[in-house]
Short mmCIF file of C-alpha atoms and ligand atoms in Angstrom, two decimals:
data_model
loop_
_atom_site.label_atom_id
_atom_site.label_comp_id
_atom_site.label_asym_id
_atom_site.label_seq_id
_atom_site.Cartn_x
_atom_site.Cartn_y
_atom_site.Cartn_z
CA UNK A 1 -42.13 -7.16 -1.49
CA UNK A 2 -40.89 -4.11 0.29
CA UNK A 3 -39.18 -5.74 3.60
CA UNK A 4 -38.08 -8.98 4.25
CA UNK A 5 -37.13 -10.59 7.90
CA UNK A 6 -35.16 -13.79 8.07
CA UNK A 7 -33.74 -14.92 11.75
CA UNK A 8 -30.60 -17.22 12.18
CA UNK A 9 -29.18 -18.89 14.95
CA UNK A 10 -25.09 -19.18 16.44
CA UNK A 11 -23.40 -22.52 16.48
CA UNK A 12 -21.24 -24.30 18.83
CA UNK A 13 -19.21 -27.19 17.68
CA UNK A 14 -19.52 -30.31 20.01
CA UNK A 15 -16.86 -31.79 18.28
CA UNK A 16 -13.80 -29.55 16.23
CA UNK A 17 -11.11 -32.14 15.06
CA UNK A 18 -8.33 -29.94 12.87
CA UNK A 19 -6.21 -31.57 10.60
CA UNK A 20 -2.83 -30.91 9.44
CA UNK A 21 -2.29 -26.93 7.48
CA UNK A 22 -3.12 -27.45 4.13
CA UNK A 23 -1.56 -25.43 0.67
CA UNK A 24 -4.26 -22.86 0.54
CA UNK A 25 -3.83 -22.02 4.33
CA UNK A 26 -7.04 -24.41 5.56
CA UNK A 27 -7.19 -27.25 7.71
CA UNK A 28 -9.17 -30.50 7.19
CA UNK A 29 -11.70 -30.30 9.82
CA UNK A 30 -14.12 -32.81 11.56
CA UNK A 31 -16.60 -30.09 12.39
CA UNK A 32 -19.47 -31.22 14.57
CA UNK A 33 -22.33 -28.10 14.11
CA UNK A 34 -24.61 -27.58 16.19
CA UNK A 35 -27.18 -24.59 16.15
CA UNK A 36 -28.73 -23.19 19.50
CA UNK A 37 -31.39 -20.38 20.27
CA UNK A 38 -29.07 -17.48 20.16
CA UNK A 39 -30.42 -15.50 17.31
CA UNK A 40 -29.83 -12.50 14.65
CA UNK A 41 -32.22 -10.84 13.25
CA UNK A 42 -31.53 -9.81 9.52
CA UNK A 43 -34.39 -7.50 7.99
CA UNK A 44 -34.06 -6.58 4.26
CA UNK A 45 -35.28 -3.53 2.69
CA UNK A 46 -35.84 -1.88 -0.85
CA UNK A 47 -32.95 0.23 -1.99
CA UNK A 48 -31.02 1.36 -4.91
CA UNK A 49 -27.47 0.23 -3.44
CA UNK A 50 -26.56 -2.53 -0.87
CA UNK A 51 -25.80 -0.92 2.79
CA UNK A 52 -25.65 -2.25 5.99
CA UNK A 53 -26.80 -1.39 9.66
CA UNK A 54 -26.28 -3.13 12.85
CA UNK A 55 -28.17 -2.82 15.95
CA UNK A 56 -28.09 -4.38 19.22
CA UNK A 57 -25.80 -6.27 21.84
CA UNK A 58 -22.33 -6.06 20.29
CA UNK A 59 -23.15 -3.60 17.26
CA UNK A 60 -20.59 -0.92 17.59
CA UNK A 61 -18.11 -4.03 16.92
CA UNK A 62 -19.40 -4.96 13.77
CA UNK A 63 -18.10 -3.24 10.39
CA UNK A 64 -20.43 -1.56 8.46
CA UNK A 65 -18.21 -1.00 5.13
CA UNK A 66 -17.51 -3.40 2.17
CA UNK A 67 -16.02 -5.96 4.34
CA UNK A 68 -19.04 -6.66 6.42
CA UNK A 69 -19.91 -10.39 5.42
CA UNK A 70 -23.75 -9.99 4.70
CA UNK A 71 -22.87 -6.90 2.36
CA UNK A 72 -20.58 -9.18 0.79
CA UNK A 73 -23.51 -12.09 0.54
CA UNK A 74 -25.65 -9.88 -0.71
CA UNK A 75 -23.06 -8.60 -3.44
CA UNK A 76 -22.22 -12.36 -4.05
CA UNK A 77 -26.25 -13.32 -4.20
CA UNK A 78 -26.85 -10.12 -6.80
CA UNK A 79 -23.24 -11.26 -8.99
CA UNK A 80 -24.67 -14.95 -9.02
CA UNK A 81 -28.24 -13.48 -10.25
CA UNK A 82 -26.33 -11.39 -13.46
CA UNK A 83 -27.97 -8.44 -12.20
CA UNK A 84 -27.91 -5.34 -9.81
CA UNK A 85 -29.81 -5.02 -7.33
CA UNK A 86 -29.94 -2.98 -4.40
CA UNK A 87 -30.85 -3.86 -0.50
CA UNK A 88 -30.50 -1.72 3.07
CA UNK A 89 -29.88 -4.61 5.50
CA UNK A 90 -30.47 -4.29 9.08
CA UNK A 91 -29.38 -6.57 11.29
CA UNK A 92 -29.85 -6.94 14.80
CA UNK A 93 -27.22 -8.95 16.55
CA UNK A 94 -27.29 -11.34 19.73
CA UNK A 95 -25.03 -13.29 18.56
CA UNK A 96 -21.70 -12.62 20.40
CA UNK A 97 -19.34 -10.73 17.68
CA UNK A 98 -15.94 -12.77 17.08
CA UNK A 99 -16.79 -15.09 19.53
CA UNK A 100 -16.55 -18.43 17.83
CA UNK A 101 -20.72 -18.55 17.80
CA UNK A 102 -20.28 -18.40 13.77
CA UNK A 103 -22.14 -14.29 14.55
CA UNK A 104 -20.74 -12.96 11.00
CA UNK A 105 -21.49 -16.31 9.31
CA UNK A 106 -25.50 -15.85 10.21
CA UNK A 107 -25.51 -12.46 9.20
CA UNK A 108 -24.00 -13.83 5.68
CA UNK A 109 -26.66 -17.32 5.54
CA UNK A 110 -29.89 -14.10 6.92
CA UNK A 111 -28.45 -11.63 4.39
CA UNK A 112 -28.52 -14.32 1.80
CA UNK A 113 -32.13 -15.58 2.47
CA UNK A 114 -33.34 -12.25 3.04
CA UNK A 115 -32.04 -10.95 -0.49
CA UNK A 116 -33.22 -14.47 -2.32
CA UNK A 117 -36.71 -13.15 -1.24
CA UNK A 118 -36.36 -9.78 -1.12
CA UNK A 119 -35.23 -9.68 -4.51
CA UNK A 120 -37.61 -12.33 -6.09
CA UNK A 121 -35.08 -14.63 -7.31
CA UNK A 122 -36.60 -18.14 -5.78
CA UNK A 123 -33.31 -19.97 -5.60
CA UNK A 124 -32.82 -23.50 -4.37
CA UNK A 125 -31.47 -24.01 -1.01
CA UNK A 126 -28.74 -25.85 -3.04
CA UNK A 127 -28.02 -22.65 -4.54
CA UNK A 128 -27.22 -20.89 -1.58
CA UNK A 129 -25.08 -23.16 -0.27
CA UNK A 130 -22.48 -22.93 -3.18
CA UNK A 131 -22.53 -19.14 -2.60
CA UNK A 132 -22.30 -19.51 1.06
CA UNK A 133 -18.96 -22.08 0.83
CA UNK A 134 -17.08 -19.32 -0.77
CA UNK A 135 -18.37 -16.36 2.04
CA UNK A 136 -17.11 -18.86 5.18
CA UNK A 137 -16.31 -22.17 6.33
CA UNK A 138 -18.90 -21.87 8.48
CA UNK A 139 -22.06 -19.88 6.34
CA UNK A 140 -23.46 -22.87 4.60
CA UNK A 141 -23.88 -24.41 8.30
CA UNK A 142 -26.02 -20.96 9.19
CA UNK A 143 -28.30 -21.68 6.65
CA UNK A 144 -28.83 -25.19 7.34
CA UNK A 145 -29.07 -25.44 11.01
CA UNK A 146 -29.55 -28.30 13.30
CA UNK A 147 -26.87 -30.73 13.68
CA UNK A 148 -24.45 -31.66 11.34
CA UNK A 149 -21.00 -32.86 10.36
CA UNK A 150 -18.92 -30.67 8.55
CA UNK A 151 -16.00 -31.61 6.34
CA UNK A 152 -13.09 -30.19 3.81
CA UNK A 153 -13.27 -26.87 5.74
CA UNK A 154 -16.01 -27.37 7.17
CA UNK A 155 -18.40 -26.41 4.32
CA UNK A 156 -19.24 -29.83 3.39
CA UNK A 157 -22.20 -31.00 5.24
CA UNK A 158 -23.79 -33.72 6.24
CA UNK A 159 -27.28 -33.83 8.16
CA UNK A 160 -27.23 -35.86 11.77
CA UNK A 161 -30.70 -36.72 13.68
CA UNK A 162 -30.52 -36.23 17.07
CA UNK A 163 -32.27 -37.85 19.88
CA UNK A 164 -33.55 -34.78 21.99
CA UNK A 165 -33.22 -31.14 22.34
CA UNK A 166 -30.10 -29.97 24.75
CA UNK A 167 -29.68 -27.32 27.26
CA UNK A 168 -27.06 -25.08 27.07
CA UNK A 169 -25.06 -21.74 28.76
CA UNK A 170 -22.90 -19.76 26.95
CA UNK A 171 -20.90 -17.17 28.37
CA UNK A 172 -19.54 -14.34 25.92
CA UNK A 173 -15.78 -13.11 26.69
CA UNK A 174 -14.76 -9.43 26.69
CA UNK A 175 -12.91 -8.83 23.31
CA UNK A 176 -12.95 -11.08 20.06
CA UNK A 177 -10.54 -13.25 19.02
CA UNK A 178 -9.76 -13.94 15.42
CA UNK A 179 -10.42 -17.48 13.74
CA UNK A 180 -7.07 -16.94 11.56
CA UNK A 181 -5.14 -16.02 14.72
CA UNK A 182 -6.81 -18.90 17.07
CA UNK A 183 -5.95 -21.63 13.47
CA UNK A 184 -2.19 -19.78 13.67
CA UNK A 185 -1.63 -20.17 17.19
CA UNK A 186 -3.03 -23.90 16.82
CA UNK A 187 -0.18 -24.82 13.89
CA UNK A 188 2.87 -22.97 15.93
CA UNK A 189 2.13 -25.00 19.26
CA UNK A 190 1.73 -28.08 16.92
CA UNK A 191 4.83 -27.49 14.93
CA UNK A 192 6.77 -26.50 18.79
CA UNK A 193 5.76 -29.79 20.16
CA UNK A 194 6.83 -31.76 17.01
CA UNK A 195 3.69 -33.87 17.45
CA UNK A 196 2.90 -35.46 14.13
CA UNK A 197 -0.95 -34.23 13.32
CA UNK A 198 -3.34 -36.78 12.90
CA UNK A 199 -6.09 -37.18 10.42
CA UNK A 200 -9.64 -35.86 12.15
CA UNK A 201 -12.14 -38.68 12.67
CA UNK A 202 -15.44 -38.77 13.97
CA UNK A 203 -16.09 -39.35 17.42
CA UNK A 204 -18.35 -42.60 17.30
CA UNK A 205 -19.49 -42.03 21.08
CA UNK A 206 -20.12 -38.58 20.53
CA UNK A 207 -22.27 -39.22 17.68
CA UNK A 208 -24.30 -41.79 19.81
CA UNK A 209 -25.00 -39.64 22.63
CA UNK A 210 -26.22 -37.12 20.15
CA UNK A 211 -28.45 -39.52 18.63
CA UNK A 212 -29.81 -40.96 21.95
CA UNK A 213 -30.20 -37.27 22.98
CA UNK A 214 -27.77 -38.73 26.20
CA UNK A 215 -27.04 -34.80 27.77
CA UNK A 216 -24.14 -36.90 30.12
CA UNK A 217 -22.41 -38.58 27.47
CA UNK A 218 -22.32 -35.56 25.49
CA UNK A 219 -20.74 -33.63 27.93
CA UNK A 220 -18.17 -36.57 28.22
CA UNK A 221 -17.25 -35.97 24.80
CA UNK A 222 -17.26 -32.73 23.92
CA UNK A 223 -14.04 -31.85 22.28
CA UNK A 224 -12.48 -28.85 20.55
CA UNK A 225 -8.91 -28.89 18.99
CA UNK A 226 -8.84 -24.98 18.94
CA UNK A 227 -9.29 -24.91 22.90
CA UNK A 228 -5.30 -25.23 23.99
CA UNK A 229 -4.83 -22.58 21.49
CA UNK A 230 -7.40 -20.31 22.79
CA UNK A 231 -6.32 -20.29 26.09
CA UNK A 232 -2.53 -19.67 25.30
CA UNK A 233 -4.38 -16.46 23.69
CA UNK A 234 -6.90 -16.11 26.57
CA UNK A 235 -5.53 -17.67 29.68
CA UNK A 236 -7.98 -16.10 31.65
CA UNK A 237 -11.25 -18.32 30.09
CA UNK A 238 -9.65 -21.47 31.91
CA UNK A 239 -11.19 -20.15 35.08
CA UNK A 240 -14.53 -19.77 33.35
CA UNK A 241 -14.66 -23.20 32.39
CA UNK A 242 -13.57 -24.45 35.64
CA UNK A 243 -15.95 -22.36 37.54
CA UNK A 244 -18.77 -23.96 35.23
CA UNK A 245 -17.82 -27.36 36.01
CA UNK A 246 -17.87 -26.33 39.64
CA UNK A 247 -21.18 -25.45 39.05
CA UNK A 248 -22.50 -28.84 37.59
CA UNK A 249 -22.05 -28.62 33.96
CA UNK A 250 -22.26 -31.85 32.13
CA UNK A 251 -18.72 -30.41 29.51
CA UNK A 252 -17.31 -27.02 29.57
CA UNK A 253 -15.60 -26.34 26.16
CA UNK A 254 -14.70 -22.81 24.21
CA UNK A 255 -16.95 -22.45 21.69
CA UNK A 256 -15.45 -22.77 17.96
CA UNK A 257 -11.83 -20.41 17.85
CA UNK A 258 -13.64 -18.74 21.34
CA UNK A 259 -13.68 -16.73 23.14
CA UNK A 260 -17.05 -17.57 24.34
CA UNK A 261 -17.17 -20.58 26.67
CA UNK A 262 -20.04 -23.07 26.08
CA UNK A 263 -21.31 -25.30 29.12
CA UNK A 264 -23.57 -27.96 28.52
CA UNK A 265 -26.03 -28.28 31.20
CA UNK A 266 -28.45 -31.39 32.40
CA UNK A 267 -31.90 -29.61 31.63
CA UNK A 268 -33.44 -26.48 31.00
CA UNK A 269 -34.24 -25.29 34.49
CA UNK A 270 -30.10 -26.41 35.75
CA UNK A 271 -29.02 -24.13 32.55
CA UNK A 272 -30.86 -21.48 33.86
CA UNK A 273 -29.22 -21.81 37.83
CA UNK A 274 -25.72 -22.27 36.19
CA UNK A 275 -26.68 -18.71 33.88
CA UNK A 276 -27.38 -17.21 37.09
CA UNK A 277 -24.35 -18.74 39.23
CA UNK A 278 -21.62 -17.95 36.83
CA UNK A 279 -22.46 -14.06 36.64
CA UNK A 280 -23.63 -13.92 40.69
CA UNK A 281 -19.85 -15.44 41.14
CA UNK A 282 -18.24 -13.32 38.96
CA UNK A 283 -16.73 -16.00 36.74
CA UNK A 284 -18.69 -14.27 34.17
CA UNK A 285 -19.94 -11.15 33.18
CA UNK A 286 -22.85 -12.25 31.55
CA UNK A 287 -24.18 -15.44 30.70
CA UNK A 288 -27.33 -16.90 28.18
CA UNK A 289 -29.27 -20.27 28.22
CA UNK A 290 -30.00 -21.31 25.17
CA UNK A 291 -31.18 -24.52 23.39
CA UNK A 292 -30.39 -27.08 20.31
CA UNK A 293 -31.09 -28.44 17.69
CA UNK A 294 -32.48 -25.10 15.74
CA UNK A 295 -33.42 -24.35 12.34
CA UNK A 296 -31.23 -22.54 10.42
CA UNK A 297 -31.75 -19.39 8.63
CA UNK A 298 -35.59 -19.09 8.17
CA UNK A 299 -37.97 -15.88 7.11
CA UNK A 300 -40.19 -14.73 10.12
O1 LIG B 401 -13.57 -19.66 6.15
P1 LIG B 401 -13.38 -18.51 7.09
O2 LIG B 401 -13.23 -17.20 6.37
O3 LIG B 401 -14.41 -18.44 8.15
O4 LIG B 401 -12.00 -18.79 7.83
C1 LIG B 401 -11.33 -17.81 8.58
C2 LIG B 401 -9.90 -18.25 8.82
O5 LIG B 401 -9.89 -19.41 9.68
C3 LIG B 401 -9.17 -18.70 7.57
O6 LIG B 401 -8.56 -17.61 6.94
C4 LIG B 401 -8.15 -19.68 8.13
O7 LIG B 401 -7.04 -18.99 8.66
C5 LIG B 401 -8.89 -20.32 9.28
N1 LIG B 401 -9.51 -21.61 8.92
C6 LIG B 401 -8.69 -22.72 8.75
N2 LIG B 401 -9.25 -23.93 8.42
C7 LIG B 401 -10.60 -24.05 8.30
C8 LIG B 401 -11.44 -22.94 8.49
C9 LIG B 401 -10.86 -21.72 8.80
O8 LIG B 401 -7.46 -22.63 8.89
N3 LIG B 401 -11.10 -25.24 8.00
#
């Protein structure tokens, strides 16, 4: 096999419950996944050494050294293996870059498919996983898709049906912001209000209205513990979300650590009319409707 093409979706997380800060500098999470139709593409190659290129939206923000995450899956996939092995990846993002879609995490799930392939090795999915937990909290959810409940970090999945598909705008932000910076900010407002941190639970309502596949009651309960700490960081996205509510969305929340704000609209043709009203207003300078439940990482 010469070339290998594996496509993975973003993430938003309908529900992001954050613990108290642990020892090792993590946070307990109830981490509600939930993968929609914004997609990388991650094509793998033949080669003697393991490279990386990025194309499209967003790729002159992306490293392209060691510290790129799908060089450092691929590294990771060829150390697990006990061999060397080369690959030139290419990936082509759409997945906002540092935007709290989880855009470096499906580089790392596509690299790691790609190379599994690519390279002949015929893991188990099972396998993967393990390698993914120690690339990113959020990687072994790239791979796996759909929706799902995410615990310890957020590494530790568990599968959730859900009742229909739902219809969704996001709206990227100019400029990143960093997860470890968003989690810091987080801890420092906790610690200034004195607030003892609770233990995250699950959100029973929220997990009905996914089931029933209830778009209102969803948007009811969207929640995101990172949000008050994104917006001290990004004041500016609170107009954003209001302007979407303005517009009809069923919940406006920022998406993971953000900066991208996530609206969750009634069907797919109102997604598309909010898409359109939020950039004809100005409230944002681009916006993309998208659906979930998707598949994770799969080869195309
Ligand atoms: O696991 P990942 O590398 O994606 O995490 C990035 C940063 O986000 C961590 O270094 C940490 O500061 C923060 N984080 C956290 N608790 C989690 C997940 C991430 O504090 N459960």
């Amino acid at each position: 096999m010469s070339s290998v093409t594996v496509r993975v979706p973003a993430k938003v997380n309908v529900q992001l419950s954050v613990g108290p800060l642990r020892e090792d500098g993590y946070h307990d999470l109830v981490n509600v996944f939930h993968a929609v139709s914004i997609f990388d593409e991650v094509v793998a190659k033949e080669s003697e050494s393991i490279t990386v290129q990025v194309t499209g939206d967003w790729s002159d923000q992306v490293p392209t050294d060691g510290s790129n995450l799908a060089i450092r899956a691929a590294q990771a996939l060829a150390k697990h293996a006990g061999r060397t092995y080369g690959a030139d990846l290419v990936i082509k993002k759409a997945i906002p870059v540092a935007g709290g879609m989880a855009g470096g995490s499906a580089d790392a799930a596509g690299a790691l498919v790609a190379c599994n392939e690519l390279w002949g090795l015929g893991l188990p999915l099972e396998d993967l996983m393990e390698i993914a937990g120690d690339l990113g909290s959020d990687v072994p959810f790239s791979l796996m898709g759909g929706t799902a409940v995410g615990t310890g970090r957020g590494e530790q999945l568990c599968e959730l049906p859900t009742g229909g598909t739902f219809h969704w705008v996001f709206a990227p932000a100019d400029g990143g912001l960093s997860t470890a910076n968003v989690y810091a900010e987080c801890d420092r407002l906790r610690e200034e209000s004195g607030v003892e941190v609770p233990w995250p639970k699950l959100n029973d309502s929220l997990m009905e209205a996914l089931g029933t596949g209830d778009a209102y009651a969803l948007g009811s309960h969207l929640s995101n513990d990172l949000q008050v700490a994104a917006l001290n960081l990004r004041p500016d996205l609170a107009a954003t979300l209001d302007a979407g509510r303005q517009h009809g969305a069923l919940g406006a929340i920022v998406s993971g650590s953000g900066p991208t704000c996530a609206f969750l609209a009634i069907d797919a043709t109102h997604a598309r009319d909010l898409a359109g009203s939020l950039t004809a207003t100005g409230a944002a300078r681009t916006a993309v409707a998208a659906h979930g439940p998707v598949q994770g990482a799969i080869l195309v």
